[in-house]
Amino acid sequence: MTLLSRDTELARLNAALAAAETGATAIVLIEGASGCGKSETLRTIADTARERGATVLWAAATPKGPAAGHRALDEWAEALRTHSARTPGAAPDASAATSFTAAVRGLDGPAPLVICLDDLQYADAASLAFLTGSIRAPRGTGLLIVLTGPLGGPGADARDAVTELLRHPGFDRIRLGRLDRAATAALLRDRRRGGVPGESADRLYARTGGNPLLLRALLSEYDTAHPEPAGPFADAVRACLQRCGRPARDLARALAVLGTHATLDRAAAIAGAAPAEAARALAALDETGLADGPGLRHPDIAAAALETLGAAERTRLYGRAAEALYADRAEAETVASYLRAHGSAPGDWAVRTLCEAGQQALAADEAERAAACLQLAHAGTDDEPTRWRIGLQLAALTWRLTPAAAEQHLDAPLAALRAGRPGAPTGSLARLLVAQGRVAEAAEVLRLVPSGADALRDLFAVPPAADSDATPLCAALWTHPGDPWDASAAERLIEGTPLAHDTFEPLVQAVRILLHTGHPRRAAVRCRKLHADAEHRRARGWQAMFASLRGEALTHLGDLAGAERAASAAVAAVAGRGGTFMYRPVAVLVTALTAMGRYDDAARHLPLPLPDHLPRTVHALPYLQARGRYYLATHRAQAALSEFLDVGRLAGRWGLDHPGGLPWRIDAADALLRLRRPCEARVLTTAQLAVPGIGARTRGMALRLHAATEETHDRPALLTRAVADLRSCGDRLELAKAVADFGRNLQTLGEGPRAGSVIGRAWRLADECDATPLCGEILPGRRRGDADAEAERCAAAAPEPDVAVLSQSERRVASLASAGYTNREIGAKLFVTTSTVEQHLTRIYRKLNISRRQDLPIDLQLDVLGRVGVQ
């Protein structure tokens, strides 16, 4: 093999060989770092000596041989064929050494004797003693002794031998260094002829430091189609570390663990080395080319240095690195990264550091890293109040990732508070319980510590509730805090507030306000953007929340397919880790699937178990409602009624039976009507209509069902009002039901042609909502196209007056009159006198050629149905 950049060294060796050829004694010690070509240089001079007729005796010492004996001497003896190789580990044989010495002395002639010893530092004492003695012994030929050893000096025995040899006037020390950039480039040029890819000499030098062994190992990997990470280069690195000695190996592993945070002091602390010893080890690594400054030269070198360590030893190193970095006042996140790799928090200092790093990660919106830090700190502290405090932080943080885990983090502090243990949190615990929908448990916390109510209000930044009782307070905070937070304020908050850890709860609350105040379309639009932001942040819990809220909003608009897609996305986002929150998106999904007639699909989501016999979270209320609607759609009205009544009992117990809550009375009334119990249904609808502040959607649904409990001739006024309310709120599905009931009532009253037109409109609305069962109820057996044709036939048979002849003011009066409002009510709504209303109606009747308000065209009652849409 060609030796690059070794011309000067080979010239000095050849000069020593020439001196031996003249009968003199020459001694050469070749020193160099591991991998720098000492053995190759020794072989080169040995081959040269053989070619020139010299007798060459070769021995290579190894670190794995027996401590006693004369192994090198045996190898030299074998070369002279005067003595058989001894069994390793056998006792020394003095006669063998004597006979070998005699044989050497007996050599005579012009050719010199060349004795080569590779890796002097591993040689046995007996062989070294012979070597030093041979330079004093008389013989009949010249002598050349060539030794190789490491930089910094060999071990004690070898050091004594070198000192003895150093006294000889023919002694010469040759130092082999690493290749420079020019020699590296030359080696690369030589290899490129064999097809090495376009690798620059600078990159090769930066990775290997010019160490010939590392260079050749790296270049040999190009001969492999698919080089493996633990290939020749990694093997060469480990070989160099092995020859550098244990202190250098330990320091290299410490430097590998520290990476870019490496300093000599930190590495020495990890390796347990004294400063001087660490400095010598670093110098050895630098001479070998493995280190560059205070750190290892390349990540591949670091990986190879750590590869031979077991998992436990590597973990221990990361723990010691964390301690060293903390002692050296490194950044909290830097120390925390090593503690995470270590897998534990060994002491209060580690817990504090992890908490600080977790807050920094949270500020940088790196939730997963923050959670990892806090979870490690939570597991590593023995102080209960500290563990509870960290648990609350985890509950707030991990909800965005895994709602189920967030719920579990509140169990321990809640149990501590119930047990009366000191240090248990109050206000923060109640706030988080409310945020998770666990209003009953939050109220329990506030009852245990009454002063926590003020803390809870402060944390939510809302005015005090009118009722001082804890449960209504928690319920109010779950839904919306009151008058100051109207829909406009909620939308302004959403518009001007970016989604972040501290803003998630207010944004969710603002969306709920939009829903509860009758603005589902605006809520759906806002949720779509918030869901996209949550998806960008990979916050699955947040994704699920906003997708679920969007599904609720779309359900209120009658967009069943859109609601199904949103709810499915929410379920998928937290599948298997949604905790009790999972009830909410599943409820939206089951509601949409049931309304679309996909009962088998809905049934697959219904076996979700309820905790503790009755649910402890408000998320289960819509689930009970959805399950009841499924039972109702599949002809199990009694089971459905039981579910709806459970919703009512729980809503009342938790203070959620208010205008913004679930309209359980309407669902229960629907079930009672199916059970042919109209009187009981009437009680519920009447009670629902009497709730102060009832929204248009709830009022419209209640009016529709209340009409079913009235006499036939009293129903049109109620149904037209229901249509108006449902049309104004944009719920096409409930509007289709109301319009269908209105059409059927017209049929009962003998107004078939008009009824056909109304029923046709109801069918089209239901069809737009993908409400297949409702379409079947409205026009059994009809498909798309059929209902339109039927409506056209009805319209042709009994054409209605053209409302286009009416002025704008006349049309407004006619619409209200057709909806069943009295003249006084119409005047109040339009801010005109009753006399003016009467005059308008007189002109309207004359223009339309009718004599009573019952004959007003259906278009006046349903004139904006086609404009209802979903964003």
XYZ file of N, CA and C in Angstrom, residues 25-29 57-59 70 72-73 76 97 100-101 104 113-121 123-137 139 143-148 157-158 160-162 164-166 168 171:
171
model
N 24.647 -0.371 15.140
C 23.346 -0.633 15.775
C 22.512 0.647 15.683
N 21.324 0.513 15.178
C 20.407 1.656 15.059
C 19.073 1.292 15.704
N 18.485 2.265 16.381
C 17.190 2.053 17.056
C 16.250 3.180 16.633
N 15.071 2.813 16.164
C 14.083 3.808 15.722
C 12.759 3.550 16.451
N 12.233 4.584 17.097
C 10.915 4.504 17.727
C 9.951 5.345 16.896
N 13.035 -10.050 12.052
C 12.236 -10.699 13.098
C 11.073 -9.766 13.444
N 9.874 -10.301 13.352
C 8.678 -9.461 13.535
C 7.867 -9.977 14.722
N 7.348 -9.046 15.534
C 6.417 -9.381 16.618
C 5.438 -8.223 16.775
N 6.744 -14.290 27.553
C 7.584 -13.529 26.630
C 7.064 -13.791 25.220
N 6.521 -11.703 22.596
C 7.270 -11.157 21.469
C 8.516 -11.984 21.199
N 9.155 -12.409 22.266
C 10.341 -13.242 22.115
C 9.998 -14.536 21.400
N 9.712 -13.847 17.721
C 11.021 -13.693 17.092
C 11.717 -15.048 16.961
N 14.850 -18.515 26.034
C 15.428 -17.191 25.844
C 16.938 -17.280 25.643
N 17.655 -18.586 22.194
C 17.352 -17.576 21.182
C 18.458 -16.515 21.147
N 18.922 -16.105 22.331
C 20.005 -15.126 22.397
C 21.261 -15.669 21.719
N 20.874 -15.438 17.994
C 21.074 -14.089 17.484
C 22.562 -13.752 17.427
N 20.600 -7.666 11.133
C 19.416 -8.222 11.800
C 18.468 -7.059 12.086
N 17.245 -7.231 11.670
C 16.218 -6.198 11.892
C 15.154 -6.798 12.816
N 14.970 -6.199 13.981
C 13.959 -6.643 14.951
C 12.833 -5.608 14.982
N 11.637 -6.064 14.662
C 10.472 -5.167 14.611
C 9.504 -5.530 15.744
N 9.049 -4.525 16.460
C 8.062 -4.730 17.510
C 6.955 -3.682 17.355
N 5.771 -4.153 16.987
C 4.622 -3.258 16.803
C 3.854 -3.141 18.118
N 3.432 -1.954 18.432
C 2.684 -1.668 19.670
C 3.507 -2.019 20.899
N 4.573 -1.286 21.046
C 5.497 -1.453 22.152
C 4.791 -1.423 23.513
N 3.739 -0.607 23.630
C 3.086 -0.425 24.933
C 2.445 -1.693 25.466
N 3.818 -4.821 25.007
C 4.807 -5.908 25.033
C 5.038 -6.395 26.454
N 5.391 -7.677 26.605
C 5.646 -8.263 27.923
C 7.043 -7.859 28.408
N 7.206 -7.902 29.695
C 8.452 -7.436 30.321
C 9.645 -8.272 29.903
N 9.464 -9.604 29.762
C 10.585 -10.491 29.415
C 11.126 -10.153 28.038
N 10.224 -9.922 27.081
C 10.665 -9.602 25.724
C 11.362 -8.257 25.690
N 10.827 -7.288 26.458
C 11.458 -5.977 26.496
C 12.857 -6.064 27.111
N 13.002 -6.920 28.114
C 14.318 -7.086 28.737
C 15.313 -7.651 27.733
N 14.898 -8.639 26.946
C 15.791 -9.174 25.919
C 16.176 -8.091 24.927
N 15.134 -7.229 24.567
C 15.380 -6.202 23.564
C 16.446 -5.217 24.029
N 16.330 -4.787 25.246
C 17.331 -3.838 25.757
C 18.693 -4.509 25.927
N 18.671 -5.785 26.244
C 19.941 -6.491 26.397
C 20.623 -6.753 25.080
N 19.847 -6.877 23.995
C 20.442 -7.236 22.702
C 21.340 -6.139 22.149
N 21.106 -4.875 22.578
C 21.932 -3.797 22.017
C 23.321 -3.782 22.640
N 23.464 -4.498 23.802
C 24.774 -4.555 24.449
C 25.512 -5.842 24.118
N 24.769 -6.824 23.645
C 25.379 -8.134 23.390
C 26.204 -8.097 22.103
N 27.745 -9.476 18.587
C 27.250 -10.345 17.518
C 28.077 -10.045 16.270
N 22.665 -4.287 13.585
C 21.361 -4.479 14.213
C 20.502 -3.217 14.027
N 19.264 -3.448 13.590
C 18.285 -2.364 13.510
C 17.054 -2.783 14.310
N 16.699 -1.990 15.310
C 15.488 -2.229 16.105
C 14.485 -1.131 15.761
N 13.335 -1.540 15.293
C 12.278 -0.577 14.938
C 11.055 -0.882 15.797
N 10.621 0.099 16.556
C 9.488 -0.047 17.475
C 8.391 0.942 17.111
N 7.162 0.604 17.405
C 6.052 1.555 17.269
C 5.367 1.706 18.619
N 6.404 -0.511 32.064
C 7.465 -1.426 31.612
C 8.079 -0.944 30.315
N 7.217 -0.577 29.376
C 7.728 -0.133 28.077
C 8.478 1.184 28.221
N 10.328 2.147 30.715
C 11.677 1.846 31.189
C 12.551 1.344 30.044
N 11.956 0.509 29.191
C 12.720 -0.019 28.060
C 13.104 1.086 27.097
N 12.144 1.996 26.835
C 12.428 3.104 25.918
C 13.527 3.991 26.501
N 15.926 3.068 28.414
C 17.191 2.353 28.231
C 17.672 2.468 26.787
N 16.755 2.315 25.844
C 17.135 2.401 24.428
C 17.543 3.818 24.053
N 16.927 4.787 24.726
C 17.202 6.182 24.423
C 18.667 6.551 24.680
N 21.189 4.866 23.884
C 22.061 4.402 22.791
C 22.268 5.533 21.799
N 19.922 5.942 18.618
C 18.473 6.041 18.811
C 17.895 7.224 18.013
